[in-house]
């Protein structure tokens, strides 16, 4: 089946990204993996390549291209090479939509040029210890000062991807108590400067996968946040979070599909080169059948991911459609990557082989951005069940 989602510009960008990965990432990736994060200066290289500014308006230093397709190309190319771009995905996929949707003109002038240049890396802090998917249960508070010049932020967050290197973090906090009718009332969003007094980074979390993406615990003790750094209106944060979940879940879906596609590539290469009982592993019928079944699943996931991408670019991707794409693509990736690892035998369990790292990296896809169980609930509700 011929894909129609990408044009010549996207394919030219693909060549640029592939060459960049080979020159700047592959030679040092083992060092990043051992360190548990990409170095901060790597993000300046990404900025120089222009990847942070693709969807940013030209007046702020971006390219002004209102499309996620270039990001989709990066998902495919990083998966193909068996690497990650550290926490930079959060910067673009999670941080930028909130700035574009909520920031005032004054805020955009302050934030976006540094966003594009990599001078300020952004992260999103929603999850708290003990709350998980129940965002309405968050305890972090932001109380307006008596003189009305700033908010006082107190609380903690966990599982914050990009939290170690972040210069600005969009923090979700309670500015009002939940109402009897709506637990989601009272949440607001703030663009918090990580250099502010009282802001601290706790543990850099030791994760199963995504080892080069820094993930941290954050703590806020009487952090003063200027009123000028409130994003959007007070107490409407939960609505804003829900509005941007579709693009986040598309990103997870597309990334999962790309990982599954890469897994088939890794397995096909391995079984072609690996010899047992005097012939290549690829010569056995079981190997052929396994890879054929995996390829069929990848084809289906590609179609779902591409359809969601087109809907997202058109501004038509609904929450239920995003949930469906995430559920399907992440479950396919889980099955495919597991079967491709099995074809590697014992070598598939070794981190020196990309399939092992891919297996670990993929596992979180069915958890973050809303678990598979949450996705099923959203889909069922949309069905009227």
Coordinates of C-alpha atoms in Angstrom, one line a residue:
X1 CA 0.0 0.0 0.0
X2 CA 1.3 3.4 -1.0
X3 CA 1.4 6.0 1.8
X4 CA 0.1 9.5 1.0
X5 CA 0.7 11.2 4.3
X6 CA 4.2 12.6 3.4
X7 CA 5.3 14.8 0.5
X8 CA 8.7 15.7 -0.9
X9 CA 9.4 18.3 1.8
X10 CA 8.9 15.7 4.5
X11 CA 11.1 13.2 2.7
X12 CA 13.9 15.8 2.4
X13 CA 13.5 16.5 6.1
X14 CA 13.8 12.7 6.7
X15 CA 17.1 12.6 4.9
X16 CA 18.4 15.5 7.0
X17 CA 17.3 13.9 10.3
X18 CA 18.7 10.5 9.3
X19 CA 22.1 12.0 8.6
X20 CA 22.0 14.1 11.8
X21 CA 21.2 10.9 13.9
X22 CA 24.1 9.0 12.2
X23 CA 26.5 11.9 12.9
X24 CA 25.5 13.3 16.2
X25 CA 23.6 10.6 18.1
X26 CA 24.6 7.1 17.2
X27 CA 28.3 7.5 18.0
X28 CA 27.6 8.7 21.6
X29 CA 24.3 7.0 22.3
X30 CA 25.8 4.3 24.6
X31 CA 27.3 7.1 26.7
X32 CA 23.9 8.7 27.0
X33 CA 22.3 5.4 27.9
X34 CA 24.9 4.8 30.7
X35 CA 24.4 8.4 32.0
X36 CA 20.6 8.1 32.0
X37 CA 20.1 11.3 30.0
X38 CA 21.1 13.2 26.9
X39 CA 23.5 16.1 27.6
X40 CA 22.0 19.6 27.8
X41 CA 24.0 20.9 24.9
X42 CA 22.5 18.3 22.5
X43 CA 19.3 20.3 22.6
X44 CA 21.1 23.3 21.2
X45 CA 22.1 21.1 18.2
X46 CA 18.4 20.2 17.7
X47 CA 17.5 23.8 17.9
X48 CA 20.2 24.7 15.2
X49 CA 18.6 22.0 13.0
X50 CA 15.3 23.9 13.4
X51 CA 13.2 21.1 14.9
X52 CA 11.9 23.2 17.8
X53 CA 10.5 25.9 15.6
X54 CA 8.7 24.0 12.9
X55 CA 5.2 24.8 14.4
X56 CA 6.2 28.2 15.8
X57 CA 5.2 31.4 14.0
X58 CA 7.9 33.1 12.0
X59 CA 7.7 36.3 14.0
X60 CA 9.1 34.3 17.0
X61 CA 11.9 32.7 15.0
X62 CA 10.0 29.6 13.8
X63 CA 9.1 28.2 10.4
X64 CA 5.4 28.8 10.8
X65 CA 4.4 25.3 9.5
X66 CA 1.1 24.2 11.2
X67 CA 1.6 20.5 10.9
X68 CA 2.7 17.5 13.0
X69 CA 4.1 15.6 10.0
X70 CA 7.7 16.7 10.5
X71 CA 7.5 15.4 14.1
X72 CA 6.1 12.2 12.7
X73 CA 9.1 11.8 10.5
X74 CA 11.3 12.2 13.6
X75 CA 9.4 9.5 15.4
X76 CA 10.1 7.1 12.5
X77 CA 13.7 8.0 12.1
X78 CA 14.7 7.8 15.8
X79 CA 12.9 4.5 16.1
X80 CA 14.6 3.2 12.9
X81 CA 18.0 4.0 14.4
X82 CA 17.1 2.6 17.9
X83 CA 17.7 6.0 19.6
X84 CA 15.8 8.7 21.5
X85 CA 16.3 12.5 21.5
X86 CA 16.3 12.7 25.3
X87 CA 13.5 14.8 26.8
X88 CA 13.2 17.0 23.7
X89 CA 9.9 15.4 22.6
X90 CA 8.2 16.7 25.7
X91 CA 9.5 20.2 24.9
X92 CA 7.8 20.2 21.5
X93 CA 4.8 17.8 21.7
X94 CA 3.6 18.8 25.2
X95 CA 5.0 22.2 25.9
X96 CA 4.4 24.0 22.6
X97 CA 0.6 23.4 22.3
X98 CA 0.0 25.0 25.7
X99 CA 2.0 28.1 24.8
X100 CA 0.3 28.4 21.4
X101 CA -3.2 28.0 22.9
X102 CA -2.9 29.9 26.1
X103 CA -0.1 32.4 26.1
X104 CA -0.8 36.1 25.7
X105 CA 1.0 38.1 23.0
X106 CA 3.3 39.4 25.8
X107 CA 4.0 35.8 27.0
X108 CA 4.7 34.6 23.5
X109 CA 7.2 37.3 22.9
X110 CA 9.0 36.3 26.1
X111 CA 8.7 32.5 25.7
X112 CA 8.8 31.5 22.1
X113 CA 12.2 32.9 20.8
X114 CA 14.0 31.1 23.7
X115 CA 11.8 28.0 23.1
X116 CA 12.9 27.9 19.4
X117 CA 16.6 28.5 20.2
X118 CA 16.8 25.8 22.9
X119 CA 17.7 28.4 25.5
X120 CA 14.7 27.5 27.5
X121 CA 13.6 23.8 27.5
X122 CA 10.1 23.1 28.6
X123 CA 8.4 20.3 30.5
X124 CA 4.9 19.6 31.8
X125 CA 4.2 18.7 35.4
X126 CA 0.8 17.1 36.0
X127 CA 1.3 13.8 37.9
X128 CA 1.7 13.7 41.6
X129 CA 2.7 10.9 44.0
X130 CA -0.5 8.9 44.7
X131 CA -2.7 10.4 42.1
X132 CA -1.7 8.7 38.8
X133 CA -4.4 9.1 36.2
X134 CA -6.7 11.0 38.7
X135 CA -5.6 14.5 37.8
X136 CA -8.6 16.0 39.6
X137 CA -7.1 14.6 42.9
X138 CA -3.9 16.8 42.7
X139 CA -2.8 18.5 45.9
X140 CA -0.3 21.0 44.7
X141 CA -1.6 24.6 45.4
X142 CA -0.9 28.1 44.1
X143 CA -2.3 30.8 46.3
X144 CA -2.5 34.4 45.2
X145 CA -0.5 36.8 47.3
X146 CA -2.3 39.6 49.3
X147 CA -0.8 42.2 47.0
X148 CA -1.9 40.3 43.9
X149 CA 1.6 40.3 42.3
X150 CA 2.4 36.6 42.5
X151 CA 1.2 33.1 43.4
X152 CA 2.8 31.0 46.1
X153 CA 3.3 27.5 44.8
X154 CA 3.6 24.5 47.2
X155 CA 3.5 20.8 46.5
X156 CA 5.3 18.1 44.5
X157 CA 5.2 16.3 41.2
X158 CA 6.6 13.0 39.9
X159 CA 7.3 11.2 36.6
X160 CA 8.2 14.5 35.0
X161 CA 9.9 13.8 31.7
X162 CA 12.5 16.4 30.8
X163 CA 12.4 17.6 34.5
X164 CA 16.2 17.5 35.0
X165 CA 17.1 19.8 32.1
X166 CA 13.9 21.9 32.0
X167 CA 14.2 25.7 32.3
X168 CA 10.5 26.3 32.3
X169 CA 7.9 23.8 33.6
X170 CA 4.1 24.1 33.0
X171 CA 2.9 23.2 36.5
X172 CA -0.7 22.2 37.2
X173 CA -1.8 23.5 40.6
X174 CA -5.0 24.2 42.6
X175 CA -6.0 27.8 42.8
X176 CA -9.4 26.9 44.2
X177 CA -11.0 24.0 45.9
X178 CA -13.0 21.5 43.8
X179 CA -16.7 22.2 43.8
X180 CA -19.3 19.7 45.0
X181 CA -20.5 19.4 41.4
X182 CA -17.1 19.2 39.7
X183 CA -13.9 17.8 41.2
X184 CA -12.0 19.2 38.2
X185 CA -12.8 22.8 39.1
X186 CA -10.0 24.9 40.5
X187 CA -6.9 23.8 38.6
X188 CA -4.7 26.4 36.9
X189 CA -1.5 26.2 34.8
X190 CA 1.7 28.2 35.4
X191 CA 4.9 28.6 33.4
X192 CA 7.3 28.2 36.3
X193 CA 10.9 29.3 36.0
X194 CA 13.0 26.5 37.4
X195 CA 15.6 28.9 38.8
X196 CA 13.0 30.3 41.2
X197 CA 13.8 30.1 44.9
X198 CA 12.0 27.1 46.5
X199 CA 11.9 25.1 43.3
X200 CA 14.0 21.9 43.5
X201 CA 14.6 18.8 41.6
X202 CA 14.4 15.6 43.6
X203 CA 15.5 12.2 42.4
X204 CA 16.3 11.6 38.7
X205 CA 14.2 8.5 38.4
X206 CA 15.7 5.2 37.4
X207 CA 13.4 3.9 34.7
X208 CA 13.1 0.6 32.9
X209 CA 13.2 2.2 29.5
X210 CA 13.6 5.5 27.8
X211 CA 16.9 5.7 29.6
X212 CA 18.2 8.7 27.8
X213 CA 15.2 10.8 28.6
X214 CA 15.6 12.5 32.0
X215 CA 12.7 12.0 34.3
X216 CA 12.5 13.5 37.7
X217 CA 10.6 14.3 40.9
X218 CA 9.9 18.0 41.5
X219 CA 9.2 19.9 44.7
X220 CA 7.9 23.4 45.3
X221 CA 8.2 25.2 48.7
X222 CA 6.8 28.7 48.7
X223 CA 7.8 29.3 45.1
X224 CA 6.8 32.8 44.0
X225 CA 5.3 32.7 40.5
X226 CA 4.6 36.1 39.0
X227 CA 1.0 36.6 37.9
X228 CA 2.4 37.3 34.4
X229 CA 3.3 33.6 34.2
X230 CA -0.3 32.3 34.6
X231 CA -1.2 30.5 31.4
X232 CA -4.8 31.1 30.4
X233 CA -7.5 31.7 33.0
X234 CA -7.6 30.7 36.6
X235 CA -9.4 27.4 37.4
X236 CA -9.7 26.3 33.8
X237 CA -6.6 24.1 33.8
X238 CA -8.4 20.8 33.6
X239 CA -10.2 21.9 30.4
X240 CA -6.9 23.0 28.9
X241 CA -5.3 19.7 29.8
X242 CA -8.1 17.7 28.2
X243 CA -8.0 19.9 25.0
X244 CA -4.3 19.0 24.4
X245 CA -4.5 15.3 25.3
X246 CA -5.5 14.4 21.7
X247 CA -2.2 15.6 20.3
X248 CA -0.2 13.9 23.2
X249 CA -2.0 10.6 22.6
X250 CA -1.5 10.8 18.9
X251 CA 2.3 11.3 19.6
X252 CA 2.4 8.2 21.7
X253 CA 0.4 6.2 19.1
X254 CA 2.6 7.2 16.2
X255 CA 5.8 6.7 18.2
X256 CA 4.6 3.1 19.1
X257 CA 3.8 2.3 15.5
X258 CA 7.3 3.6 14.5
X259 CA 8.9 1.4 17.2
X260 CA 6.9 -1.7 15.9
X261 CA 8.1 -0.9 12.3
X262 CA 11.7 -0.6 13.5
X263 CA 11.4 -3.9 15.5
X264 CA 10.5 -5.8 12.3
X265 CA 13.5 -4.2 10.5
X266 CA 15.9 -5.2 13.3
X267 CA 14.5 -8.7 13.4
X268 CA 14.6 -9.2 9.7
X269 CA 18.2 -8.0 9.6
X270 CA 19.2 -10.3 12.5
X271 CA 17.6 -13.5 11.2
X272 CA 19.1 -12.9 7.7
X273 CA 22.6 -12.7 9.2
X274 CA 22.3 -15.2 12.0
X275 CA 23.1 -18.9 11.1
X276 CA 21.9 -21.9 13.1
X277 CA 22.0 -25.6 12.1
X278 CA 23.9 -24.6 9.0
X279 CA 21.4 -22.1 7.6
X280 CA 20.1 -18.6 8.2
X281 CA 17.4 -18.3 10.8
X282 CA 15.4 -16.5 8.1
X283 CA 15.2 -19.8 6.2
X284 CA 12.9 -21.5 8.7
X285 CA 9.2 -21.4 8.1
X286 CA 8.4 -20.3 11.7
X287 CA 10.7 -17.2 11.2
X288 CA 9.0 -16.3 7.9
X289 CA 5.5 -16.7 9.4
X290 CA 6.3 -14.7 12.5
X291 CA 7.8 -11.8 10.6
X292 CA 4.9 -11.9 8.1
X293 CA 2.4 -11.7 10.9
X294 CA 4.3 -8.8 12.5
X295 CA 4.5 -7.0 9.2
X296 CA 0.7 -7.3 8.7
X297 CA 0.1 -5.8 12.2
X298 CA 2.6 -3.0 11.4
X299 CA 0.8 -2.2 8.2
X300 CA -2.5 -1.9 10.1
X301 CA -0.9 0.3 12.8
X302 CA 0.6 2.5 10.1
X303 CA -2.8 3.1 8.6
X304 CA -4.3 4.0 11.9
X305 CA -1.4 6.3 12.9
X306 CA -1.5 8.1 9.5
X307 CA -5.3 8.6 9.7
X308 CA -4.9 10.1 13.1
X309 CA -2.1 12.3 11.9
X310 CA -4.2 13.7 9.1
X311 CA -7.1 14.3 11.4
X312 CA -4.8 16.1 13.9
X313 CA -3.4 18.4 11.2
X314 CA -6.9 19.2 10.1
X315 CA -7.9 20.0 13.7
X316 CA -10.5 17.2 13.7
X317 CA -8.9 14.5 15.9
X318 CA -11.5 13.8 18.6
X319 CA -10.6 12.5 22.1
X320 CA -12.2 9.2 21.3
X321 CA -10.3 8.8 18.0
X322 CA -7.0 9.7 19.7
X323 CA -7.7 7.2 22.5
X324 CA -8.5 4.5 19.9
X325 CA -5.3 5.2 17.9
X326 CA -3.2 5.1 21.1
X327 CA -4.9 1.9 22.3
X328 CA -4.5 0.1 19.0
X329 CA -1.0 1.2 18.1
X330 CA 0.5 0.6 21.6
X331 CA -1.0 -2.8 21.8
X332 CA 0.2 -3.7 18.4
X333 CA 3.7 -2.5 19.2
X334 CA 3.7 -4.6 22.4
X335 CA 2.9 -7.8 20.5
X336 CA 5.2 -7.1 17.6
X337 CA 8.3 -6.0 19.6
X338 CA 7.9 -9.1 21.9
X339 CA 7.8 -11.4 18.9
X340 CA 10.7 -9.8 17.2
X341 CA 12.8 -10.0 20.4
X342 CA 11.9 -13.7 20.5
X343 CA 13.4 -14.2 17.1
X344 CA 16.7 -12.8 18.4
X345 CA 16.9 -15.6 21.0
X346 CA 19.3 -14.9 23.9
X347 CA 20.8 -11.9 22.1
X348 CA 17.5 -10.2 22.2
X349 CA 18.0 -9.9 26.0
X350 CA 21.2 -8.0 25.6
X351 CA 21.2 -4.2 25.7
X352 CA 23.8 -4.0 23.1
X353 CA 21.1 -5.0 20.6
X354 CA 18.6 -2.3 19.7
X355 CA 15.6 -4.7 20.1
X356 CA 16.3 -5.1 23.8
X357 CA 16.3 -1.3 24.4
X358 CA 13.2 -1.0 22.1
X359 CA 11.4 -3.6 24.2
X360 CA 12.0 -1.6 27.4
X361 CA 11.3 1.8 25.8
X362 CA 8.0 0.6 24.4
X363 CA 6.5 -0.7 27.7
X364 CA 5.6 2.7 29.0
X365 CA 3.4 3.5 25.9
X366 CA 0.5 1.6 27.5
X367 CA 0.8 3.6 30.7
X368 CA 1.7 7.3 30.2
X369 CA -0.7 9.7 28.5
X370 CA -3.5 7.6 30.0
X371 CA -3.3 3.9 30.5
X372 CA -4.8 1.4 28.0
X373 CA -7.7 0.9 30.5
X374 CA -8.4 4.7 30.5
X375 CA -8.4 4.6 26.7
X376 CA -11.0 1.8 26.7
X377 CA -13.2 3.8 29.1
X378 CA -13.0 6.9 26.8
X379 CA -13.9 4.8 23.7
X380 CA -16.7 3.0 25.5
X381 CA -18.2 6.3 26.7
X382 CA -18.0 7.6 23.1
X383 CA -19.9 4.5 22.0
X384 CA -22.7 5.4 24.5
X385 CA -21.8 2.5 26.8

